[in-house]
mmCIF file of N, CA and C in Angstrom:
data_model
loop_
_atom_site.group_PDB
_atom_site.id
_atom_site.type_symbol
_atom_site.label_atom_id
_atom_site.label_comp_id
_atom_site.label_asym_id
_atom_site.label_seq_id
_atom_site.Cartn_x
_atom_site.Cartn_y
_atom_site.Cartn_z
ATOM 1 N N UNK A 478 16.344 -0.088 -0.072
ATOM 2 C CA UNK A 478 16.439 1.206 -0.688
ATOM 3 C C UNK A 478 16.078 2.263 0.350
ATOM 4 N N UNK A 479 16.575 3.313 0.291
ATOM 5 C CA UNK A 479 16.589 4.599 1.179
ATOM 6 C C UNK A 479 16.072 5.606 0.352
ATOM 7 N N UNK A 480 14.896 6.520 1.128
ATOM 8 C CA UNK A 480 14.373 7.586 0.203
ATOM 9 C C UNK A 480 14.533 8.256 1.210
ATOM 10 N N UNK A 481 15.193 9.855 0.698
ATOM 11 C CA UNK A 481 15.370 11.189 1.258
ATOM 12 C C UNK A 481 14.297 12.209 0.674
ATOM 13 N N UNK A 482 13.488 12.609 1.320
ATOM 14 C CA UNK A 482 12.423 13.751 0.671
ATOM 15 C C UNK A 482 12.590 14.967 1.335
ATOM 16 N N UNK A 483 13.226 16.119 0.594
ATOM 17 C CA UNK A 483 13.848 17.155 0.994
ATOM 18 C C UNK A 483 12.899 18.475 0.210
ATOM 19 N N UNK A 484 12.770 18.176 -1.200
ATOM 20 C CA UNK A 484 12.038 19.110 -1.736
ATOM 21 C C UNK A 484 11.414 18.741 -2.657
ATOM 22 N N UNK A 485 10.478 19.399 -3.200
ATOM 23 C CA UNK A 485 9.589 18.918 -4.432
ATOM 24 C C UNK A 485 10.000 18.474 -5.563
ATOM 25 N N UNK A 486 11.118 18.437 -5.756
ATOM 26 C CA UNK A 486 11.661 17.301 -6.587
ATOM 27 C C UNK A 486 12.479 15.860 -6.329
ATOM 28 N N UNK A 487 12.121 15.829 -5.021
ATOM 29 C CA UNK A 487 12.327 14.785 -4.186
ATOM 30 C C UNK A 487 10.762 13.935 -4.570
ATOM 31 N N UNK A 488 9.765 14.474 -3.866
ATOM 32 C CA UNK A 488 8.241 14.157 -4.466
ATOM 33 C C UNK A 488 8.010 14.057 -5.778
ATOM 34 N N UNK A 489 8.970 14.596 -6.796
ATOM 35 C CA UNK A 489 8.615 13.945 -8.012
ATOM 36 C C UNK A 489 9.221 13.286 -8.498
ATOM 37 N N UNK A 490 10.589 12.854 -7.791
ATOM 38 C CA UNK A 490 11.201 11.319 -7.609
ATOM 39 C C UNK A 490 10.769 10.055 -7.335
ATOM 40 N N UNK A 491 9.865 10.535 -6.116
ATOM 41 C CA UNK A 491 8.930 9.707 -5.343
ATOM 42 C C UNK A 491 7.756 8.723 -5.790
ATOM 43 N N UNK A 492 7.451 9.538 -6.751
ATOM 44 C CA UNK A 492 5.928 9.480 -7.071
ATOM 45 C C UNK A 492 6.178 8.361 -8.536
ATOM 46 N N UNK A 493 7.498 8.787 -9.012
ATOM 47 C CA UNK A 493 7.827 7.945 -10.316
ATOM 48 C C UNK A 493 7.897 6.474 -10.009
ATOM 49 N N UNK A 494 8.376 6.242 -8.752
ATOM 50 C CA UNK A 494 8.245 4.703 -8.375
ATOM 51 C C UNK A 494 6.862 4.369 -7.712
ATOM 52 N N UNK A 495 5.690 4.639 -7.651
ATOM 53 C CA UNK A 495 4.838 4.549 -7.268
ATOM 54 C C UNK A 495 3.766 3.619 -8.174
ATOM 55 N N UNK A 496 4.057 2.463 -7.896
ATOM 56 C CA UNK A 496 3.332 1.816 -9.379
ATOM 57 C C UNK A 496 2.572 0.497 -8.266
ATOM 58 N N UNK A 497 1.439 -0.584 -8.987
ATOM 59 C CA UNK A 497 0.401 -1.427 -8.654
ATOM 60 C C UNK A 497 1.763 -2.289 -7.596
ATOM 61 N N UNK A 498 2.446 -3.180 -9.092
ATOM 62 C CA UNK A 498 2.588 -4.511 -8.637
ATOM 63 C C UNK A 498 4.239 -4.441 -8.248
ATOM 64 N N UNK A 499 5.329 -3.331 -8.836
ATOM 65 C CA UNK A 499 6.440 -2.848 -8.750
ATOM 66 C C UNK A 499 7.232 -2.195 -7.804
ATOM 67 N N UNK A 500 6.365 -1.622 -6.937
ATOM 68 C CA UNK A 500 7.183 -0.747 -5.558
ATOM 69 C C UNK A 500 8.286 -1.607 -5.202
ATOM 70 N N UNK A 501 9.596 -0.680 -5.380
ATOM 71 C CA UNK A 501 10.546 -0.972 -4.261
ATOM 72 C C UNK A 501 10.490 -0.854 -2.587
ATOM 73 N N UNK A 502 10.972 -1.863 -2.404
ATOM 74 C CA UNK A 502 11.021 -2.320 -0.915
ATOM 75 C C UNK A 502 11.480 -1.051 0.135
ATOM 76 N N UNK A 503 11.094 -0.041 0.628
ATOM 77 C CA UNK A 503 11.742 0.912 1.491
ATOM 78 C C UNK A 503 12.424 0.014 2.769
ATOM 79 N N UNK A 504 14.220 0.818 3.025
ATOM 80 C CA UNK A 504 14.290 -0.074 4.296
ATOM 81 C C UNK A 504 14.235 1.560 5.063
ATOM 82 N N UNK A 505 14.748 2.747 4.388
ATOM 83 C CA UNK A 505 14.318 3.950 5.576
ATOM 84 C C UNK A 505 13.466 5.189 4.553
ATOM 85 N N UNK A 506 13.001 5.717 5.014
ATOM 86 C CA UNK A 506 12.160 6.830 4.379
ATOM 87 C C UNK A 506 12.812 8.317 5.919
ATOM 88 N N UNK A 507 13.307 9.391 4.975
ATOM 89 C CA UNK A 507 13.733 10.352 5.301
ATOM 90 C C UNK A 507 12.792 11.596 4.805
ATOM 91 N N UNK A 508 12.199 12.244 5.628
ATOM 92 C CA UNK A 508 11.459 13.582 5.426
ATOM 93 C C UNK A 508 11.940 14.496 5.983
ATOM 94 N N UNK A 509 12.471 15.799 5.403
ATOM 95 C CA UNK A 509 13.278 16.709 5.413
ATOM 96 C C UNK A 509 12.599 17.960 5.020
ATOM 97 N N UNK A 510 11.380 17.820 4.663
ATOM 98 C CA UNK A 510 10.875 19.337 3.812
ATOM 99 C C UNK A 510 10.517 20.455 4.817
ATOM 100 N N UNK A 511 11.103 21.786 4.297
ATOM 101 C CA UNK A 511 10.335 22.838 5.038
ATOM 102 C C UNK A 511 8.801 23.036 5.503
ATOM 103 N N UNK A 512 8.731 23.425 6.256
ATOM 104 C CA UNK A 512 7.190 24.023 6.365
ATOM 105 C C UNK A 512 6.688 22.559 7.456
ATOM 106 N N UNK A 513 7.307 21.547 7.943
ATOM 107 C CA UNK A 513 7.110 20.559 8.991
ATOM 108 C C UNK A 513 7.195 20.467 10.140
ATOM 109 N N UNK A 514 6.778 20.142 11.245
ATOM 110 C CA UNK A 514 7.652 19.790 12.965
ATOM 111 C C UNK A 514 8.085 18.758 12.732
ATOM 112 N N UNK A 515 8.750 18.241 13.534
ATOM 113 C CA UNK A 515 9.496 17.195 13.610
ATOM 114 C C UNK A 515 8.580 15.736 13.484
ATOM 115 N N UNK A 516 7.300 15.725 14.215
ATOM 116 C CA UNK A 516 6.364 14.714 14.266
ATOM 117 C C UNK A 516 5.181 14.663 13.253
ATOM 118 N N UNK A 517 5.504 15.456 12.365
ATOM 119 C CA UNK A 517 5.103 15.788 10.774
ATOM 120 C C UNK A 517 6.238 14.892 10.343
ATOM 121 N N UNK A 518 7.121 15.417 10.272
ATOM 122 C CA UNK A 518 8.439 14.565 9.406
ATOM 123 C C UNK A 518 8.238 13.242 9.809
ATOM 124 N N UNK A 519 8.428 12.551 11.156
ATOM 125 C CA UNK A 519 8.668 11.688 11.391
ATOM 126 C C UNK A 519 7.194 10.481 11.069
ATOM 127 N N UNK A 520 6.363 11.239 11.093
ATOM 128 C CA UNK A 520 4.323 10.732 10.681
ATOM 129 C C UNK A 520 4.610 10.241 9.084
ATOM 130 N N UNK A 521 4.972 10.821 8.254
ATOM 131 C CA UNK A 521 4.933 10.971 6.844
ATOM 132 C C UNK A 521 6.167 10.104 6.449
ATOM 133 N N UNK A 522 7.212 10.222 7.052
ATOM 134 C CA UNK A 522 7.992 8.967 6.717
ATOM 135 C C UNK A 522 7.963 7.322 6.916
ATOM 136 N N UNK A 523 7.153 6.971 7.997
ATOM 137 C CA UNK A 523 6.633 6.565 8.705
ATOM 138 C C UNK A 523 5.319 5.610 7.980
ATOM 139 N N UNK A 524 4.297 6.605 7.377
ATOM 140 C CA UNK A 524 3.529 6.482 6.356
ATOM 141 C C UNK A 524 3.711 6.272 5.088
ATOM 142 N N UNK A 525 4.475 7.313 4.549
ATOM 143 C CA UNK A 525 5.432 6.587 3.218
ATOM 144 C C UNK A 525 5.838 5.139 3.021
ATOM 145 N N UNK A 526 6.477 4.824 4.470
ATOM 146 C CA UNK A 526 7.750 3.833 3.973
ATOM 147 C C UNK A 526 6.558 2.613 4.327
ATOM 148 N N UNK A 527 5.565 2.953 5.299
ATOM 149 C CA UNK A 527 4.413 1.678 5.256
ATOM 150 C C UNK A 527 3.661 1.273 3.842
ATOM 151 N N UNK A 528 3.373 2.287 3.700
ATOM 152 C CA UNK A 528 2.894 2.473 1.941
ATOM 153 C C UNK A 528 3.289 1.647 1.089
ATOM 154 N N UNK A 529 4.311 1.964 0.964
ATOM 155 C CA UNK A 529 5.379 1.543 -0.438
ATOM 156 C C UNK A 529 5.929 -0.190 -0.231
ATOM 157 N N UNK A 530 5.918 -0.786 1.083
ATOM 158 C CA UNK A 530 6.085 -1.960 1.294
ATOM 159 C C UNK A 530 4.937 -2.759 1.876
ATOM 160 N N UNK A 531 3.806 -2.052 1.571
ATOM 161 C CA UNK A 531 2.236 -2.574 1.619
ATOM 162 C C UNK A 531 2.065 -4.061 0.393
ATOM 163 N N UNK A 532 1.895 -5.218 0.699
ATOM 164 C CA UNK A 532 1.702 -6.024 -0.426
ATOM 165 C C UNK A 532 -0.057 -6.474 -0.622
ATOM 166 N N UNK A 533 -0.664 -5.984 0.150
ATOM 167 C CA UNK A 533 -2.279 -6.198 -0.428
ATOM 168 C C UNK A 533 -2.437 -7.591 0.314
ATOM 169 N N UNK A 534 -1.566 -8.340 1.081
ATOM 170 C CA UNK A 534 -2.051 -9.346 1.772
ATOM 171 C C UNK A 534 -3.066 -9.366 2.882
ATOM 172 N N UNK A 535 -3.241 -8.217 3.594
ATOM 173 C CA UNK A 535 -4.333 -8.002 4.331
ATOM 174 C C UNK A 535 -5.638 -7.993 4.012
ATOM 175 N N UNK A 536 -5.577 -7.323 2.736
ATOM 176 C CA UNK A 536 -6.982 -7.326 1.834
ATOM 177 C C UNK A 536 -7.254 -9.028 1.245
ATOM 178 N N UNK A 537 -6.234 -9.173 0.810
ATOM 179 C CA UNK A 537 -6.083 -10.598 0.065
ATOM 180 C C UNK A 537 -6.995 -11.848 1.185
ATOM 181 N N UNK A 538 -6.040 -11.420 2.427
ATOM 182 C CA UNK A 538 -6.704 -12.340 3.546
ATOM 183 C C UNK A 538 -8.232 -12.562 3.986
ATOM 184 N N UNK A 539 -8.239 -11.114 4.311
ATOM 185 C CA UNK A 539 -9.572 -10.626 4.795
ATOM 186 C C UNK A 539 -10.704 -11.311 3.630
ATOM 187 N N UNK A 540 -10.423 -11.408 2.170
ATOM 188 C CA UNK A 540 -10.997 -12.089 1.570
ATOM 189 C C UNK A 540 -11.579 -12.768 1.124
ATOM 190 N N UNK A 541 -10.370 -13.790 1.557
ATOM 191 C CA UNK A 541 -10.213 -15.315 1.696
ATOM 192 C C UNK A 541 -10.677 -15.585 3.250
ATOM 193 N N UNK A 542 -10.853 -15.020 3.923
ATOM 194 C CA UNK A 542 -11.537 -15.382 5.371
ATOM 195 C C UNK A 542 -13.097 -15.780 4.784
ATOM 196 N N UNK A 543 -13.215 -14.154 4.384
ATOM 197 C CA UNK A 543 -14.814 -14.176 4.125
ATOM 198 C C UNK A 543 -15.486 -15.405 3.251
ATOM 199 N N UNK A 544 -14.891 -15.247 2.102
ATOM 200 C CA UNK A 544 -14.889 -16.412 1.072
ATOM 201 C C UNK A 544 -15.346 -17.530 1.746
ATOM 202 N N UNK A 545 -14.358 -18.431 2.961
ATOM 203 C CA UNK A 545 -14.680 -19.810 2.879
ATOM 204 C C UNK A 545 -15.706 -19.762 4.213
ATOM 205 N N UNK A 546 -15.224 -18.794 4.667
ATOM 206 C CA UNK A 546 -16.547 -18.350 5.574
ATOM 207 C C UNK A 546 -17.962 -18.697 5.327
ATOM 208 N N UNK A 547 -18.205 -18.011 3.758
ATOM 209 C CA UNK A 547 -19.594 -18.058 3.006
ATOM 210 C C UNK A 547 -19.593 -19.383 2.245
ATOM 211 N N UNK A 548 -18.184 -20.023 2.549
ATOM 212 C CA UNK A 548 -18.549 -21.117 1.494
ATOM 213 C C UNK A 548 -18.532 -22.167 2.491
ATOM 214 N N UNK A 549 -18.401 -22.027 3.571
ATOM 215 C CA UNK A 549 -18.684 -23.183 5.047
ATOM 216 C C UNK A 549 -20.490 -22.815 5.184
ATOM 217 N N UNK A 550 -20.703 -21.862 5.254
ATOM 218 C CA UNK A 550 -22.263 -21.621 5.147
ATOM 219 C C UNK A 550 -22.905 -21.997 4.276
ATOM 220 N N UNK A 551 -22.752 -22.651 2.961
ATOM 221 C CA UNK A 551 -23.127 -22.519 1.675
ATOM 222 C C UNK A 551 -23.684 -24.192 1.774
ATOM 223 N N UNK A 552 -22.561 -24.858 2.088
ATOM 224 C CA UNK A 552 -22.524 -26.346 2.747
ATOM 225 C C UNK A 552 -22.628 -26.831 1.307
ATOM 226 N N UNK A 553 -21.207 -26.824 0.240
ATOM 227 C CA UNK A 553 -21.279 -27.223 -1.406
ATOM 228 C C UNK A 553 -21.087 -28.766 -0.922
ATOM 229 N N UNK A 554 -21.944 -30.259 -2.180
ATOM 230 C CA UNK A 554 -21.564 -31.172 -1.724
ATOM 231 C C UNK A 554 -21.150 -31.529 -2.910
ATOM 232 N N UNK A 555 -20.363 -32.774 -3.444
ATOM 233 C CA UNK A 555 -20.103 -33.197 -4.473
ATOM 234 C C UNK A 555 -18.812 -32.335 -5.079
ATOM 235 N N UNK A 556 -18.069 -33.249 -5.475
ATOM 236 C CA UNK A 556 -16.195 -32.918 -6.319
ATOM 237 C C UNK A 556 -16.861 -31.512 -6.732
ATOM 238 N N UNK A 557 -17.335 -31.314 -7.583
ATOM 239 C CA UNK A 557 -17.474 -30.424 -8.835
ATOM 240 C C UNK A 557 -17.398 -28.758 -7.697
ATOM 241 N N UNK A 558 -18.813 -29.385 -6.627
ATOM 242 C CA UNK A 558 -18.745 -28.098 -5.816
ATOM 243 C C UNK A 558 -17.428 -27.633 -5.135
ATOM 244 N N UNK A 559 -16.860 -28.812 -5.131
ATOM 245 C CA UNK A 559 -15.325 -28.171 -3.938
ATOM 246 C C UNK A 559 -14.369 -27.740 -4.932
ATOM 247 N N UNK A 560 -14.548 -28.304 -6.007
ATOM 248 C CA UNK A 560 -13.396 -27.271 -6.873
ATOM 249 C C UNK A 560 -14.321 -26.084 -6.979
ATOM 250 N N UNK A 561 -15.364 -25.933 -7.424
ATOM 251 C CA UNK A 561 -15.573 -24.322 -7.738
ATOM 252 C C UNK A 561 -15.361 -23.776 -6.367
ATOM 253 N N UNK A 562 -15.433 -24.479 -5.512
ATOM 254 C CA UNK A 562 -15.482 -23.637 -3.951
ATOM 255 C C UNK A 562 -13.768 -23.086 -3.734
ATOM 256 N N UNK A 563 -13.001 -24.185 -4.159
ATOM 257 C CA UNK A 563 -11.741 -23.614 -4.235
ATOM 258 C C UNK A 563 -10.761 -22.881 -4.876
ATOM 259 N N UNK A 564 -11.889 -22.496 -6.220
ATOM 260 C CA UNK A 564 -11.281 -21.342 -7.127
ATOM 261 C C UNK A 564 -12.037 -20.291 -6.869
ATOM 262 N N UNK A 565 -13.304 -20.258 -6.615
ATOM 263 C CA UNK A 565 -13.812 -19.008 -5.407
ATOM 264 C C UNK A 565 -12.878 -18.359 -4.939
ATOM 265 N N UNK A 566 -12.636 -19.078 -3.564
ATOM 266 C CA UNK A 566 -11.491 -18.392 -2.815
ATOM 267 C C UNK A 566 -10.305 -18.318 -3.677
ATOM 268 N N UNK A 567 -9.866 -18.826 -3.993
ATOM 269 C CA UNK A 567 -8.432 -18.395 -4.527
ATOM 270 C C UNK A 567 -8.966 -17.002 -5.878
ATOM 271 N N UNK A 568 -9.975 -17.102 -6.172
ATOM 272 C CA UNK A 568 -10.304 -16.034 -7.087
ATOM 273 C C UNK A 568 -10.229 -14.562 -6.208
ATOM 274 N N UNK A 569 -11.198 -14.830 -4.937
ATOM 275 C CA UNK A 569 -11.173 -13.610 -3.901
ATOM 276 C C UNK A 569 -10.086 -13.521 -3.505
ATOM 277 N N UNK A 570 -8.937 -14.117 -2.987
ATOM 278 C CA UNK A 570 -7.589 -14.254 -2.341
ATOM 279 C C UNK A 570 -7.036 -12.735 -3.662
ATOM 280 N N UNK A 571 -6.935 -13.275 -4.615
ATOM 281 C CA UNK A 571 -6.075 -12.493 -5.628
ATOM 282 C C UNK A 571 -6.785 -11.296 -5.538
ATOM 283 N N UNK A 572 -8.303 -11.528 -6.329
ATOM 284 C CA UNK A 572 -8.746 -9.581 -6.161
ATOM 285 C C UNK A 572 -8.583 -8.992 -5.123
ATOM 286 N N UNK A 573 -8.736 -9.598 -4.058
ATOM 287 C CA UNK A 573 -8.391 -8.932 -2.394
ATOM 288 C C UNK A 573 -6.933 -8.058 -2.672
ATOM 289 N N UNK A 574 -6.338 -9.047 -2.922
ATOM 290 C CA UNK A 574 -4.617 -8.504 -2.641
ATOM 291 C C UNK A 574 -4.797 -7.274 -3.533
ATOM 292 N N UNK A 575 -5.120 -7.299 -5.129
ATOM 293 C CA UNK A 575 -4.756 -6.169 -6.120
ATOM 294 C C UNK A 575 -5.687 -5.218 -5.585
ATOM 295 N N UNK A 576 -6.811 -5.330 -4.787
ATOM 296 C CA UNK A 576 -7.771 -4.310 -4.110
ATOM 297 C C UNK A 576 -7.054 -3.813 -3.282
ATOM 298 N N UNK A 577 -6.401 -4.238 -2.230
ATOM 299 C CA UNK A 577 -5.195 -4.204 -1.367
ATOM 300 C C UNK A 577 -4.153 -2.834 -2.103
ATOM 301 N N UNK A 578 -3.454 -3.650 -3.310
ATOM 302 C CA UNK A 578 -2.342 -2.698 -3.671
ATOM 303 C C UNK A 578 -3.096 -1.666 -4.156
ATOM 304 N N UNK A 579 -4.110 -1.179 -4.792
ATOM 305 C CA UNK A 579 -4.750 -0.233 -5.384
ATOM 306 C C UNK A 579 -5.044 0.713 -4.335
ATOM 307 N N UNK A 580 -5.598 0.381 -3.032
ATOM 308 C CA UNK A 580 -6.012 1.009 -1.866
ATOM 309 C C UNK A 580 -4.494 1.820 -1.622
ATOM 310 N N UNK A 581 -3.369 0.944 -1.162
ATOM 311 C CA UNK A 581 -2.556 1.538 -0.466
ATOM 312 C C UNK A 581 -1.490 2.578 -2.000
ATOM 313 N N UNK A 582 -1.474 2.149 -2.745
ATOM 314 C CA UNK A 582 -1.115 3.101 -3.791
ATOM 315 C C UNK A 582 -2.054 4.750 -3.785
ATOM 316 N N UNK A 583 -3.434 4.823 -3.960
ATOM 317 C CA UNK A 583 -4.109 5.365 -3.417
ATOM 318 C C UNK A 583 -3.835 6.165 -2.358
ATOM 319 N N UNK A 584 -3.212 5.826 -1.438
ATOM 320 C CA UNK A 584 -3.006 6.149 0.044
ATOM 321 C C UNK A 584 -1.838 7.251 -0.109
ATOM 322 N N UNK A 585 -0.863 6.168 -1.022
ATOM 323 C CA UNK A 585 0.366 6.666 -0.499
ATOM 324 C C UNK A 585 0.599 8.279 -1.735
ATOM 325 N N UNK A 586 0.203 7.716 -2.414
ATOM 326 C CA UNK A 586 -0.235 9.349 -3.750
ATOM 327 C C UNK A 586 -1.151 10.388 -3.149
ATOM 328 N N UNK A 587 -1.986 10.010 -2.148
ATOM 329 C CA UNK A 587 -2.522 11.260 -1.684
ATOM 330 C C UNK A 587 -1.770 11.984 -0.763
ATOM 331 N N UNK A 588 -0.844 11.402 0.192
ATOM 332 C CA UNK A 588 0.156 11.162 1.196
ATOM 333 C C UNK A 588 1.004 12.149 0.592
ATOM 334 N N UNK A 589 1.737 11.870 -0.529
ATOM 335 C CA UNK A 589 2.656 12.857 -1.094
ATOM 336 C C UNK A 589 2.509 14.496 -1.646
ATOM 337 N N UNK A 590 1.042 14.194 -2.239
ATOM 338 C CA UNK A 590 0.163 15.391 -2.691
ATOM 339 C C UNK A 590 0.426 16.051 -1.582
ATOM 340 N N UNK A 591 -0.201 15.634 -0.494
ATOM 341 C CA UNK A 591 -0.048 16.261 1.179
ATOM 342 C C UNK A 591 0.797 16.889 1.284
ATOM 343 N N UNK A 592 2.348 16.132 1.257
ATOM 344 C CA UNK A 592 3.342 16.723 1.756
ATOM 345 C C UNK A 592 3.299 17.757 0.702
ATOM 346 N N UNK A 593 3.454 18.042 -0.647
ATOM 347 C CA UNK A 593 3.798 19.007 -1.937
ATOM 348 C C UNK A 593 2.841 19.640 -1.034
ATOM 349 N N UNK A 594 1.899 20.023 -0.340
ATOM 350 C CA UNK A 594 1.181 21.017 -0.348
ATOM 351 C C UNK A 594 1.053 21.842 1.015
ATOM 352 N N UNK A 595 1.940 20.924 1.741
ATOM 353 C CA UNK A 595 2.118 21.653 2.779
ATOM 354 C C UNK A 595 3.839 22.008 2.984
ATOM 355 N N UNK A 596 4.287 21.845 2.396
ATOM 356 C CA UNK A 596 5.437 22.684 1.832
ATOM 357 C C UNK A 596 5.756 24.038 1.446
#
């Protein structure tokens, strides 16, 4: 999908697809609005289109690092402990990621505010 942001009703085009688990995939992001330089335009599209194809796996990871990290330190012995040890992490894996999409949703809604306001 291709987004053109030209004027403030471009941004309130924008903003309608802006959801947790739903973002469409950007393959170009176009910034066009008055009141920009060129390395404004090109920053914000740039940022946008990172935004919007952000999946929370970094957070998700970073997580799950820590997780078995603390759970290699923890030193669980016996079945019972390695399953809870392995729904641990997979518990942190998931909140990571939706912490992830919440962050960069976050990001990308303040991002747009931006542009509406420096317009």
């Amino acid at each position: 999908m291709n987004i053109e942001i030209a004027r403030a009703a471009d941004l309130d085009r924008v903003e309608t697809l802006v959801s947790w688990l739903k973002r469409p995939h950007l393959d170009r992001v176009t910034v066009t609005m008055p009141g920009l330089d060129t390395t404004e335009r090109e920053r914000a599209a740039r940022t946008i289109r990172h935004l919007f194809n952000d999946c929370g796996c970094a957070f998700g990871a970073l997580a799950l690092v820590v997780t078995v990290a603390a759970s290699v330190l923890a030193r669980p012995s016996g079945g019972t402990a390695y399953a809870m040890t392995a729904l641990t992490c997979l518990a942190a894996a998931v909140a990571g990621k939706l912490l992830g999409l919440a962050w960069s949703r976050q990001r990308l809604l303040a991002r747009l505010r931006a542009l509406r306001s420096a317009s």
